[in-house]
Coordinates of C-alpha atoms in Angstrom, one line a residue:
Chain A
M71 CA 115.5 141.1 153.6
S72 CA 115.5 140.4 149.2
K73 CA 114.4 143.8 147.9
I74 CA 111.9 143.5 144.6
C75 CA 110.9 146.1 142.8
I76 CA 107.0 146.1 141.1
L77 CA 107.6 148.6 138.2
G78 CA 104.4 149.0 135.8
N79 CA 102.6 151.4 134.8
S80 CA 98.2 152.4 136.6
H81 CA 97.7 148.5 136.7
L82 CA 99.8 148.3 139.9
G83 CA 97.2 150.2 141.6
A84 CA 94.9 146.5 142.1
L85 CA 98.4 145.1 143.6
A86 CA 98.7 148.3 145.9
Q87 CA 95.2 147.2 147.3
S88 CA 96.0 144.0 148.3
E89 CA 97.0 144.0 151.8
A90 CA 97.0 140.5 151.8
G91 CA 100.0 140.3 149.5
A92 CA 101.6 143.4 151.2
K93 CA 101.3 141.0 154.5
A94 CA 102.6 137.7 152.4
F95 CA 105.8 139.3 151.4
E96 CA 106.5 140.7 153.9
A97 CA 105.6 138.0 156.1
A98 CA 107.8 135.5 153.8
G99 CA 110.9 138.3 154.5
H100 CA 111.2 140.6 151.1
D101 CA 110.6 143.8 151.1
V102 CA 108.7 145.0 148.0
V103 CA 109.1 149.0 146.7
Y104 CA 105.9 149.9 143.7
W105 CA 107.3 152.3 140.9
G106 CA 106.5 153.2 137.7
A107 CA 104.3 155.9 135.5
A108 CA 101.0 155.6 134.8
G109 CA 99.1 155.6 131.3
T110 CA 101.4 157.4 128.6
L111 CA 104.2 158.1 130.8
F112 CA 105.5 154.4 131.0
P113 CA 107.1 154.0 127.2
K114 CA 108.8 157.3 128.4
I115 CA 111.0 155.6 131.1
T116 CA 114.7 155.3 130.0
Y117 CA 117.2 152.8 131.4
K118 CA 120.3 155.1 132.6
D119 CA 123.9 154.3 134.1
G120 CA 121.9 151.4 136.6
R121 CA 119.4 153.9 136.3
L122 CA 115.2 153.7 135.1
I123 CA 114.6 157.2 134.6
S124 CA 111.1 158.5 135.1
P125 CA 109.7 160.4 133.2
A126 CA 107.8 162.1 135.7
P127 CA 109.7 162.0 139.1
S128 CA 107.4 163.4 141.2
R129 CA 104.4 161.2 140.5
S130 CA 107.1 157.8 140.3
R131 CA 108.3 159.1 144.4
I132 CA 104.0 159.3 144.8
I133 CA 103.5 155.6 144.3
S134 CA 107.0 154.3 145.9
G135 CA 106.1 155.7 148.4
G136 CA 108.4 158.6 148.9
R137 CA 111.1 156.0 148.2
Y138 CA 112.2 156.5 144.3
G139 CA 112.0 159.4 142.1
H140 CA 114.2 157.8 140.0
L141 CA 114.5 153.7 140.1
D142 CA 118.3 153.0 141.3
L143 CA 118.5 149.2 140.0
D144 CA 121.1 147.7 142.2
D145 CA 118.4 148.5 145.6
F146 CA 117.0 145.7 144.1
D147 CA 117.1 141.4 144.1
T148 CA 114.6 141.4 142.0
L149 CA 112.4 143.3 139.4
L150 CA 109.3 142.2 138.3
V151 CA 107.8 144.4 135.7
Y152 CA 103.5 144.5 135.9
G153 CA 101.7 145.1 132.6
G154 CA 104.0 147.5 131.3
S155 CA 101.9 148.6 128.8
V156 CA 101.6 145.7 126.9
P157 CA 98.4 145.6 126.4
L158 CA 96.9 142.1 125.5
S159 CA 92.5 143.1 125.0
N160 CA 92.5 145.0 122.1
A161 CA 95.3 144.3 120.1
A162 CA 94.0 140.7 120.4
A163 CA 90.5 142.1 118.5
R164 CA 92.0 143.8 116.1
I165 CA 94.5 140.6 114.8
A166 CA 91.9 138.4 115.1
A167 CA 89.3 141.0 112.9
R168 CA 92.4 141.1 110.4
M169 CA 92.6 137.2 110.4
T170 CA 89.0 136.4 109.9
T171 CA 89.9 138.0 106.3
L172 CA 92.4 135.0 106.0
A173 CA 90.2 132.7 106.5
P174 CA 89.9 131.0 102.7
L175 CA 94.1 130.5 103.1
S176 CA 96.3 127.9 104.1
G177 CA 96.9 126.9 107.6
A178 CA 100.5 127.5 107.4
F179 CA 100.1 130.9 105.5
R180 CA 97.5 131.9 108.6
T181 CA 99.5 130.6 111.4
A182 CA 103.0 132.2 109.6
A183 CA 100.9 136.0 109.3
L184 CA 99.7 135.5 112.9
N185 CA 102.7 135.1 114.9
E186 CA 103.8 137.9 112.5
Q187 CA 101.3 140.0 113.3
I188 CA 102.1 139.0 117.4
A189 CA 105.8 140.3 116.3
L190 CA 105.4 143.2 115.0
W191 CA 103.2 144.4 118.3
W192 CA 105.5 142.7 120.6
Q193 CA 108.3 144.8 118.9
D194 CA 106.2 148.1 119.4
R195 CA 106.4 147.2 123.3
P196 CA 108.1 150.1 125.7
A197 CA 108.7 147.1 128.2
G198 CA 109.7 144.7 126.5
A199 CA 112.5 147.7 125.2
L200 CA 113.2 148.4 129.3
M201 CA 113.9 144.5 129.9
Q202 CA 116.5 144.3 127.9
A203 CA 118.2 147.2 128.5
M204 CA 118.0 146.2 132.4
I205 CA 119.0 142.6 131.9
D206 CA 122.2 143.7 129.8
A207 CA 123.6 146.0 131.9
H208 CA 122.1 143.8 134.9
P209 CA 122.1 140.5 134.1
E210 CA 122.7 138.6 137.5
K211 CA 119.3 140.2 138.8
R212 CA 116.2 138.1 138.8
Y213 CA 113.2 139.3 136.5
I214 CA 110.0 138.5 136.7
F215 CA 107.3 139.9 134.0
T216 CA 103.7 139.8 132.8
P217 CA 101.1 141.4 130.5
D218 CA 98.6 144.5 131.5
P219 CA 94.8 142.3 133.0
L220 CA 92.7 141.8 130.3
M221 CA 89.7 143.1 129.7
A222 CA 86.9 143.3 132.1
R223 CA 84.1 141.4 130.8
N224 CA 81.5 144.0 128.9
D225 CA 79.1 144.2 126.3
A226 CA 81.5 147.4 124.2
Y227 CA 84.0 144.7 123.8
L228 CA 82.6 141.5 123.4
A229 CA 80.3 143.4 120.4
R230 CA 83.7 143.2 118.9
I231 CA 84.3 140.2 119.0
S232 CA 83.3 138.1 115.5
D233 CA 84.5 134.6 116.3
P234 CA 85.9 134.0 120.2
V235 CA 87.2 131.3 119.2
L236 CA 90.4 133.0 117.3
L237 CA 90.2 134.9 119.5
R238 CA 90.9 132.5 122.8
Q239 CA 93.3 131.6 119.6
V240 CA 95.1 134.4 119.7
L241 CA 94.9 135.5 123.1
D242 CA 97.1 131.6 123.6
A243 CA 99.7 132.8 121.0
M244 CA 100.1 136.4 122.2
Y245 CA 101.0 134.7 125.9
M246 CA 103.3 132.2 123.8
H247 CA 105.2 134.9 122.7
C248 CA 105.8 136.4 125.4
Q249 CA 106.3 133.9 127.4
T250 CA 109.7 132.6 124.7
W251 CA 110.7 136.2 124.3
C252 CA 111.2 135.6 128.4
D253 CA 112.2 132.1 128.7
T254 CA 115.1 133.2 125.6
R255 CA 116.4 135.6 128.1
G256 CA 116.2 133.8 132.0
I257 CA 113.2 136.4 132.8
G258 CA 110.4 133.9 134.6
F259 CA 107.2 135.0 133.0
Y260 CA 103.6 135.1 134.3
R261 CA 100.1 134.2 133.1
Q262 CA 97.1 135.8 134.1
N263 CA 95.6 133.5 136.2
E264 CA 93.0 130.9 134.9
H265 CA 90.5 132.1 138.0
T266 CA 90.2 134.8 137.9
L267 CA 88.6 135.0 133.9
A268 CA 85.1 135.4 132.6
E269 CA 83.3 132.6 130.9
G270 CA 84.9 132.0 127.6
R271 CA 88.4 132.9 129.0
L272 CA 88.0 135.9 126.3
T273 CA 88.6 138.5 129.4
T274 CA 88.7 139.2 133.3
H275 CA 86.1 138.6 135.9
P276 CA 84.1 141.8 135.9
S277 CA 84.5 141.1 140.2
F278 CA 87.8 141.9 140.0
S279 CA 87.7 145.1 138.5
T280 CA 84.4 147.2 140.6
N281 CA 85.8 149.6 142.6
S282 CA 88.9 150.0 141.2
V283 CA 91.4 152.9 142.5
K284 CA 93.9 154.8 141.0
M285 CA 97.7 153.9 141.3
E286 CA 98.4 157.2 142.6
K287 CA 95.9 159.2 144.5
G288 CA 93.6 156.1 145.3
E289 CA 90.4 157.7 143.7
A290 CA 88.3 155.1 142.7
H291 CA 88.5 154.8 138.5
P292 CA 84.8 155.3 136.6
D293 CA 82.1 153.1 136.7
E294 CA 82.4 152.1 132.8
D295 CA 86.4 151.9 133.3
F296 CA 86.9 147.7 132.3
V297 CA 90.4 148.0 132.2
H298 CA 91.9 148.4 135.5
M299 CA 91.2 145.4 137.9
N300 CA 91.1 145.6 142.1
G301 CA 92.4 144.3 145.2
S302 CA 90.6 140.9 145.0
Y303 CA 92.3 140.8 142.1
G304 CA 96.0 142.1 143.5
D305 CA 94.8 139.8 146.3
V306 CA 95.2 136.9 142.8
V307 CA 98.1 138.2 142.2
M308 CA 100.1 138.3 144.6
A309 CA 100.0 135.3 146.1
D310 CA 101.0 134.3 142.9
L311 CA 104.3 136.1 142.0
L312 CA 104.7 135.5 146.1
T313 CA 104.9 131.5 144.4
L314 CA 107.4 132.5 141.4
V315 CA 109.6 134.9 143.4
Q316 CA 110.2 132.2 146.1
S317 CA 110.3 129.4 143.4
P318 CA 114.0 128.3 143.5
E319 CA 114.6 128.9 140.0
Q320 CA 113.3 131.1 137.7
A321 CA 109.8 129.7 136.6
V322 CA 109.6 128.1 133.3
R323 CA 105.8 128.9 132.4
A324 CA 102.7 130.2 133.8
A325 CA 101.7 130.5 137.7
G326 CA 98.3 131.4 136.7
Chain B
M264 CA 121.0 149.5 41.3
S265 CA 117.6 149.6 44.3
H266 CA 117.5 146.6 46.4
P267 CA 116.6 145.7 50.1
Y268 CA 119.0 146.2 51.6
R269 CA 120.1 149.6 50.9
D270 CA 117.5 151.8 53.1
L271 CA 117.7 149.2 55.8
P272 CA 118.3 151.0 59.2
P273 CA 122.0 150.5 61.0
A274 CA 120.4 148.1 63.9
A275 CA 119.4 145.2 60.8
F276 CA 123.3 145.3 60.5
W277 CA 125.6 142.8 62.1
R278 CA 128.7 145.0 61.8
T279 CA 127.0 148.5 62.6
A280 CA 124.6 146.7 65.4
V281 CA 126.7 144.8 66.8
S282 CA 131.2 145.1 65.8
D283 CA 131.4 148.6 66.0
I284 CA 129.5 148.9 69.1
N285 CA 130.2 148.5 72.6
P286 CA 128.2 145.3 73.3
L287 CA 126.8 146.9 76.1
E288 CA 125.3 149.9 73.7
T289 CA 122.9 148.0 72.0
T290 CA 119.6 149.8 71.2
D291 CA 116.8 149.3 69.1
L292 CA 116.6 146.4 70.3
W293 CA 112.7 145.7 70.4
T294 CA 109.7 148.3 69.5
P295 CA 107.2 147.0 71.0
R296 CA 103.8 146.7 68.7
H297 CA 102.0 147.7 71.3
D298 CA 101.4 150.5 73.2
L299 CA 101.5 150.0 77.4
K300 CA 100.1 152.7 78.6
P301 CA 100.7 153.6 82.6
D302 CA 97.6 152.6 83.4
D303 CA 97.3 149.0 81.0
Q304 CA 96.3 146.4 83.6
V305 CA 99.3 143.9 83.4
V306 CA 99.9 140.6 84.6
T307 CA 102.9 138.2 84.0
F308 CA 102.9 134.5 84.3
G309 CA 105.6 131.3 83.2
S310 CA 108.7 130.5 83.7
C311 CA 111.3 131.9 86.7
F312 CA 112.5 134.4 83.9
A313 CA 108.6 136.3 83.8
Q314 CA 109.2 137.8 87.6
H315 CA 111.8 140.0 86.4
I316 CA 108.9 141.9 84.4
S317 CA 106.6 142.1 86.8
R318 CA 109.2 143.7 89.5
A319 CA 110.2 146.0 86.1
L320 CA 106.9 146.8 86.3
R321 CA 106.0 147.9 89.7
R322 CA 109.3 149.4 89.8
H323 CA 108.3 151.7 86.7
G324 CA 104.6 152.8 87.8
F325 CA 103.5 150.1 85.4
S326 CA 99.5 148.6 86.7
W327 CA 100.9 145.1 87.4
L328 CA 97.5 143.7 88.7
D329 CA 97.2 141.3 91.6
C330 CA 94.8 138.9 90.6
E331 CA 95.9 136.8 94.2
P332 CA 97.4 139.4 96.6
G333 CA 96.9 136.4 99.9
A334 CA 96.4 139.0 102.7
D335 CA 97.4 143.5 103.0
F336 CA 98.3 143.5 105.7
V337 CA 101.3 141.2 105.7
S338 CA 105.2 141.4 105.4
E339 CA 106.4 141.4 101.2
A340 CA 108.9 138.7 103.0
L341 CA 105.9 136.9 104.6
R342 CA 103.8 137.0 100.9
S343 CA 107.1 136.0 99.1
R344 CA 107.5 132.9 100.7
F345 CA 104.3 131.6 100.3
N346 CA 104.5 132.6 97.0
Y347 CA 102.1 135.8 96.8
G348 CA 103.0 138.3 94.4
V349 CA 104.9 136.3 92.5
F350 CA 102.5 136.0 89.4
S351 CA 99.2 138.1 88.7
A352 CA 97.7 134.5 90.6
R353 CA 99.7 131.8 92.5
T354 CA 100.2 129.3 90.2
G355 CA 104.1 129.2 91.1
N356 CA 106.2 128.9 87.5
I357 CA 104.4 127.7 84.2
Y358 CA 107.4 126.4 82.2
S359 CA 105.8 124.9 78.8
A360 CA 102.4 125.9 76.9
K361 CA 101.0 123.1 77.6
A362 CA 100.7 123.6 81.4
L363 CA 99.8 127.1 80.1
L364 CA 97.2 125.6 78.3
Q365 CA 95.8 124.1 81.0
W366 CA 95.9 126.5 83.8
V367 CA 93.3 128.4 81.2
Q368 CA 91.2 125.3 80.5
W369 CA 90.9 124.7 84.1
S370 CA 90.3 128.5 84.8
L371 CA 87.2 129.4 81.5
G372 CA 86.0 125.4 82.9
Q373 CA 86.7 124.5 79.6
A374 CA 88.2 121.2 81.7
T375 CA 88.6 119.6 84.9
P376 CA 91.3 119.7 86.6
P377 CA 92.4 116.5 88.5
D378 CA 92.0 115.8 92.1
E379 CA 95.5 114.5 91.8
A380 CA 97.6 115.4 95.4
W381 CA 101.4 114.1 96.0
E382 CA 101.7 113.2 99.9
R383 CA 105.3 113.5 101.4
K384 CA 105.9 113.2 105.6
G385 CA 102.2 113.8 106.3
R386 CA 102.0 117.5 104.0
Y387 CA 100.3 117.6 100.2
Y388 CA 101.3 119.2 97.5
D389 CA 99.9 120.5 94.5
P390 CA 101.1 118.6 91.2
F391 CA 100.6 121.8 89.1
R392 CA 102.4 124.3 91.9
P393 CA 104.5 122.2 93.8
A394 CA 106.6 124.3 95.9
I395 CA 103.5 126.9 96.7
E396 CA 103.3 126.4 100.1
P397 CA 106.2 125.9 101.4
D398 CA 105.8 122.9 103.8
G399 CA 103.2 121.6 102.0
F400 CA 99.2 121.8 102.8
A401 CA 98.0 120.4 105.6
S402 CA 95.6 117.7 103.7
A403 CA 94.6 117.6 100.1
A404 CA 90.9 118.9 100.8
E405 CA 93.1 122.3 102.0
M406 CA 94.9 121.8 98.7
L407 CA 92.3 121.4 96.0
A408 CA 90.6 124.9 98.0
S409 CA 93.6 126.4 97.0
R410 CA 94.0 125.7 93.7
Q411 CA 90.1 126.8 93.8
Q412 CA 91.2 129.6 94.9
T413 CA 93.8 130.7 92.1
L414 CA 91.9 128.8 89.2
D415 CA 89.3 131.8 89.9
A416 CA 92.5 134.6 90.3
F417 CA 93.7 133.3 86.5
A418 CA 90.4 133.1 84.9
R419 CA 90.4 137.3 86.5
C420 CA 93.8 137.4 85.0
I421 CA 92.6 136.4 82.2
R422 CA 89.0 138.4 82.1
E423 CA 90.3 141.2 83.4
S424 CA 93.8 142.3 82.1
D425 CA 95.1 144.8 79.1
V426 CA 98.3 142.8 78.9
F427 CA 98.5 139.3 79.5
V428 CA 102.9 139.1 79.3
F429 CA 103.3 134.7 79.4
T430 CA 107.3 133.5 79.4
L431 CA 108.5 130.4 77.7
G432 CA 110.8 128.5 79.7
L433 CA 110.8 124.9 78.9
T434 CA 109.3 121.7 76.0
E435 CA 110.4 118.8 78.5
S436 CA 107.4 117.4 80.5
W437 CA 106.2 115.0 82.9
E438 CA 102.8 113.9 81.9
N439 CA 100.2 111.7 83.7
I440 CA 99.5 109.2 81.3
A441 CA 95.8 107.9 81.5
G442 CA 94.6 111.8 82.4
G443 CA 97.2 113.5 79.5
Y444 CA 97.6 116.3 82.2
T445 CA 101.2 118.0 82.5
Y446 CA 102.8 118.7 85.8
A447 CA 104.8 121.5 86.7
T448 CA 107.8 118.8 87.8
C449 CA 108.5 115.1 87.8
P450 CA 106.6 113.7 90.3
G451 CA 108.9 111.8 92.9
T452 CA 111.3 115.3 92.6
N453 CA 109.1 118.1 95.2
A454 CA 107.4 115.5 96.7
G455 CA 104.3 112.4 95.5
T456 CA 105.8 109.3 94.0
F457 CA 107.3 108.2 90.5
D458 CA 105.7 105.7 89.0
P459 CA 106.4 104.3 84.9
D460 CA 102.9 102.8 84.3
S461 CA 101.1 106.7 85.4
H462 CA 103.9 108.7 84.7
V463 CA 106.1 109.7 81.0
F464 CA 108.4 112.0 80.2
R465 CA 107.5 114.3 76.9
N466 CA 110.0 117.0 74.8
Y467 CA 107.0 118.3 73.0
T468 CA 108.1 119.3 69.2
C469 CA 107.8 122.3 67.7
A470 CA 104.4 121.9 65.9
E471 CA 102.9 120.8 69.4
V472 CA 104.1 123.7 71.7
Q473 CA 102.7 125.6 69.1
D474 CA 99.2 124.1 69.0
H475 CA 99.2 123.9 72.4
L476 CA 100.0 128.2 72.8
E477 CA 97.3 128.9 70.0
Q478 CA 94.4 127.2 72.1
A479 CA 95.4 129.0 75.3
L480 CA 96.1 132.4 73.4
T481 CA 92.5 131.3 71.1
L482 CA 90.5 130.7 74.7
I483 CA 92.2 134.0 76.7
R484 CA 91.6 135.8 73.5
A485 CA 87.3 135.0 73.2
E486 CA 87.3 135.0 76.9
N487 CA 88.6 139.3 76.7
P488 CA 89.3 140.1 73.2
K489 CA 90.4 143.6 73.3
V490 CA 93.3 141.5 75.4
R491 CA 97.5 141.3 74.2
I492 CA 100.4 139.2 74.7
L493 CA 103.5 140.1 75.5
L494 CA 105.5 136.5 74.7
T495 CA 109.3 136.0 75.8
V496 CA 111.6 132.9 76.5
S497 CA 113.0 132.3 79.4
P498 CA 117.0 132.8 78.9
V499 CA 117.9 130.7 81.5
P500 CA 119.3 126.7 80.7
L501 CA 117.8 123.6 81.8
T502 CA 118.6 122.6 85.4
A503 CA 118.1 118.8 84.3
T504 CA 117.4 116.8 81.3
A505 CA 115.4 113.5 80.4
A506 CA 115.5 113.5 76.7
G507 CA 118.7 111.3 77.3
K508 CA 121.2 113.9 76.1
H509 CA 123.4 116.1 77.4
V510 CA 121.9 119.1 78.4
V511 CA 123.6 121.5 76.5
V512 CA 121.7 119.9 73.6
S513 CA 118.6 119.4 75.1
T514 CA 118.7 123.1 75.9
T515 CA 119.3 124.6 72.9
Y516 CA 116.0 122.0 71.9
S517 CA 114.4 123.3 73.7
K518 CA 114.8 127.2 73.4
S519 CA 114.9 126.9 69.5
V520 CA 111.7 126.0 69.9
L521 CA 110.3 128.0 72.3
R522 CA 111.8 131.4 70.1
A523 CA 110.5 129.3 66.9
V524 CA 107.0 129.6 68.1
A525 CA 107.4 133.0 69.9
G526 CA 108.6 134.1 66.7
A527 CA 105.7 132.0 64.6
V528 CA 103.0 132.8 66.7
S529 CA 103.5 137.1 67.0
D530 CA 104.3 137.6 63.5
A531 CA 101.0 135.5 62.7
W532 CA 98.7 137.2 65.4
D533 CA 98.4 141.2 65.0
H534 CA 97.4 141.0 69.3
V535 CA 101.2 138.9 70.6
D536 CA 104.1 141.0 70.6
Y537 CA 106.8 138.8 71.3
F538 CA 109.6 140.9 73.8
P539 CA 113.2 139.4 73.3
S540 CA 114.6 139.0 76.7
Y541 CA 116.1 135.1 75.3
E542 CA 118.4 136.9 72.5
I543 CA 119.6 140.2 74.9
I544 CA 121.2 137.4 77.1
T545 CA 122.3 134.8 74.9
A546 CA 123.2 136.3 71.6
P547 CA 126.9 135.7 70.5
S548 CA 127.5 140.0 71.1
F549 CA 126.9 139.7 74.9
R550 CA 129.8 136.7 75.3
G551 CA 127.5 134.7 77.8
M552 CA 128.8 138.0 80.3
F553 CA 125.2 138.2 81.9
Y554 CA 125.3 134.8 83.7
D555 CA 126.7 133.9 86.6
P556 CA 129.5 131.3 87.6
N557 CA 127.2 128.1 86.8
M558 CA 126.6 129.9 82.8
R559 CA 122.8 129.3 84.5
T560 CA 121.2 131.6 86.0
V561 CA 121.2 135.2 85.0
A562 CA 123.2 137.2 87.0
G563 CA 121.2 141.0 88.1
R564 CA 123.5 142.9 85.7
G565 CA 122.1 140.8 83.5
V566 CA 119.0 141.3 84.2
D567 CA 118.8 144.7 84.8
F568 CA 119.7 144.5 80.8
V569 CA 117.5 143.3 79.9
M570 CA 114.8 145.4 81.9
S571 CA 115.7 148.0 80.9
H572 CA 116.0 147.2 77.0
F573 CA 111.9 146.3 78.0
M574 CA 111.7 149.7 79.8
A575 CA 113.0 151.3 76.9
G576 CA 110.7 149.7 74.5
V577 CA 107.7 150.9 76.7
S578 CA 108.5 154.2 76.8
G579 CA 110.2 155.2 74.4
T580 CA 113.6 156.1 75.7
A581 CA 117.0 154.9 75.6
P582 CA 117.8 151.9 78.0
G583 CA 118.3 153.1 81.5
T584 CA 116.9 156.0 80.9
A585 CA 112.6 155.5 82.0
P586 CA 112.0 156.6 85.2
D587 CA 112.3 154.3 88.6
V588 CA 109.8 155.3 90.6
T589 CA 110.5 152.3 93.3
E590 CA 106.6 153.0 94.4
G591 CA 104.6 150.6 92.2
A592 CA 103.9 148.1 94.8
A593 CA 101.2 145.8 92.8
K594 CA 97.6 147.1 91.6
P595 CA 95.6 144.9 93.2
A596 CA 92.2 143.9 91.9
A597 CA 91.0 143.3 95.9
P598 CA 92.0 146.2 98.6
P599 CA 94.9 148.5 98.3
P600 CA 97.6 146.6 99.7
D601 CA 100.0 148.4 102.4
R602 CA 103.3 147.4 101.7
A603 CA 106.7 147.3 101.4
P604 CA 108.6 149.1 97.4
A605 CA 108.5 146.7 95.2
G606 CA 112.2 147.2 95.3
A607 CA 112.2 145.6 98.9
L608 CA 112.3 142.3 97.0
D609 CA 114.5 142.9 94.2
E610 CA 117.5 140.6 94.4
P611 CA 117.3 137.7 91.5
D612 CA 117.5 135.2 94.3
D613 CA 114.4 135.8 95.4
I614 CA 113.5 133.9 92.7
K615 CA 111.5 131.3 92.9
C616 CA 112.2 127.9 90.6
E617 CA 110.5 124.8 91.1
E618 CA 113.3 123.3 87.9
Q619 CA 116.5 123.8 90.0
I620 CA 114.9 120.8 92.6
L621 CA 116.0 118.9 89.6
E622 CA 120.2 119.9 90.3
A623 CA 119.7 118.2 93.9
F624 CA 119.3 114.7 92.0
A625 CA 122.9 114.9 89.7
R626 CA 125.1 112.0 91.1
H627 CA 127.9 114.3 91.1

């Protein structure tokens, strides 16, 4: 039986809600452990001497069903970084707003500026440094990464978007940057499943966000929470991730 | 017996100003005709060497006006790669007085710029600033739209500046026969196609350069009567000559003409000053020590030496003692940018010089 750790932040709650996903992984011979830290704690996870050190081990232990305060990487064959404080929606909106000011300038400059903005954004993502530390120390293991899901459709977010086409271009470029980063390190990359997106492909369909629950306590998120997804979303992702995990080689493109 | 030489200062005599001193301790090379105050809006244009002046101004806390900053949120490296922040508008190098006159006429609506575009491998290049986009423009229309932005910015430079710095670089030029306009480089080098029936070599005479320069300055002053002009001559020799002479001979002709015109214009026009960057690098007392081993490009120590005299002149201090604030990024005409200190790009190798493309065409 292979051992898989799905580590991440509060978005793990959607996956943990997926009973179908859990059964499918088990049936396929995979022992899945969830582990991580929510919110601002995730960026404080560090790697040291073969372990991921949690800034709040007691809470990380709850997430892992009582198994791990800190995470011993040697216990796992596959490490799947899910979310990892890589929220695309707000960053894409911010970058797109900046890019609109460059509209009169040449396409080559705009492209270079966009790529630079995305590179700077990614440089600040803690997930990148964490994955790099793990892969440097344990290159024999299998790694898969996926950013946070896009924000669920809501009026407040859409009101910030003056150019939906540009926002979509920015999002695509961000996904491409993440995928290229992963490809060069032999890390599998999972891009959000198109079937979970709302019309316009800028946000997640709201049906995947209602009744989402918190990772640690199982309590419902407030109704106005458009960031976290529910068990239905978890079903889609778990099915995709199983496909990816079962693939004979590292996936080189998104399963979604 | 009294005579005019009796009371002249030491700087007026070769022995006391040159022979008897360490050349690096030369002083009094330039006394500005006009004060340069820190809040004076300075714009810089011209040949490659002009870029050093803008950098020195920024580094020492003077107000260098950038009328085409591009984007305030991208890195200095990216802005530099696309030639933003190199001159006060995105003109690229303006090597000749005739090219300056064209930019002035076009930007002020005195003449219509040609819609000529140079194509290479599906990309489009501006004949008047062929290296402005590192890989060319996507279309001729995009190139022309970009040029119009630069013309608008150039016009703002004329209207909003207190000091207009121009560095004269070359007398040799290639012109379009039918249109009578000059290119930034020879067609077919950076891009485009050379056609002997359409393109003609010119090596401007002293009278022509003076006429071009005076026309340009007249238009600038008519648009902005308060602006002062500061002329310099680039000490950088020609990369190549098409005049049928040895490149050393052509360089001497070119620089002699430009120096003579700069002197004549600055002597005759009250609002025009001349800063001797050319002499500071090329004078025999400096023994060529400021050139790189190729004896063409000016080494960083030479640039520093020139700029120390420039700052000494404008600040009224001894060379090398003007304060280095290293925080004065360009003063933008647009909202204030958040960018790296100007010093981050102060390596001499960063200087942009389209003329250097000609070196690639040397057979040996």
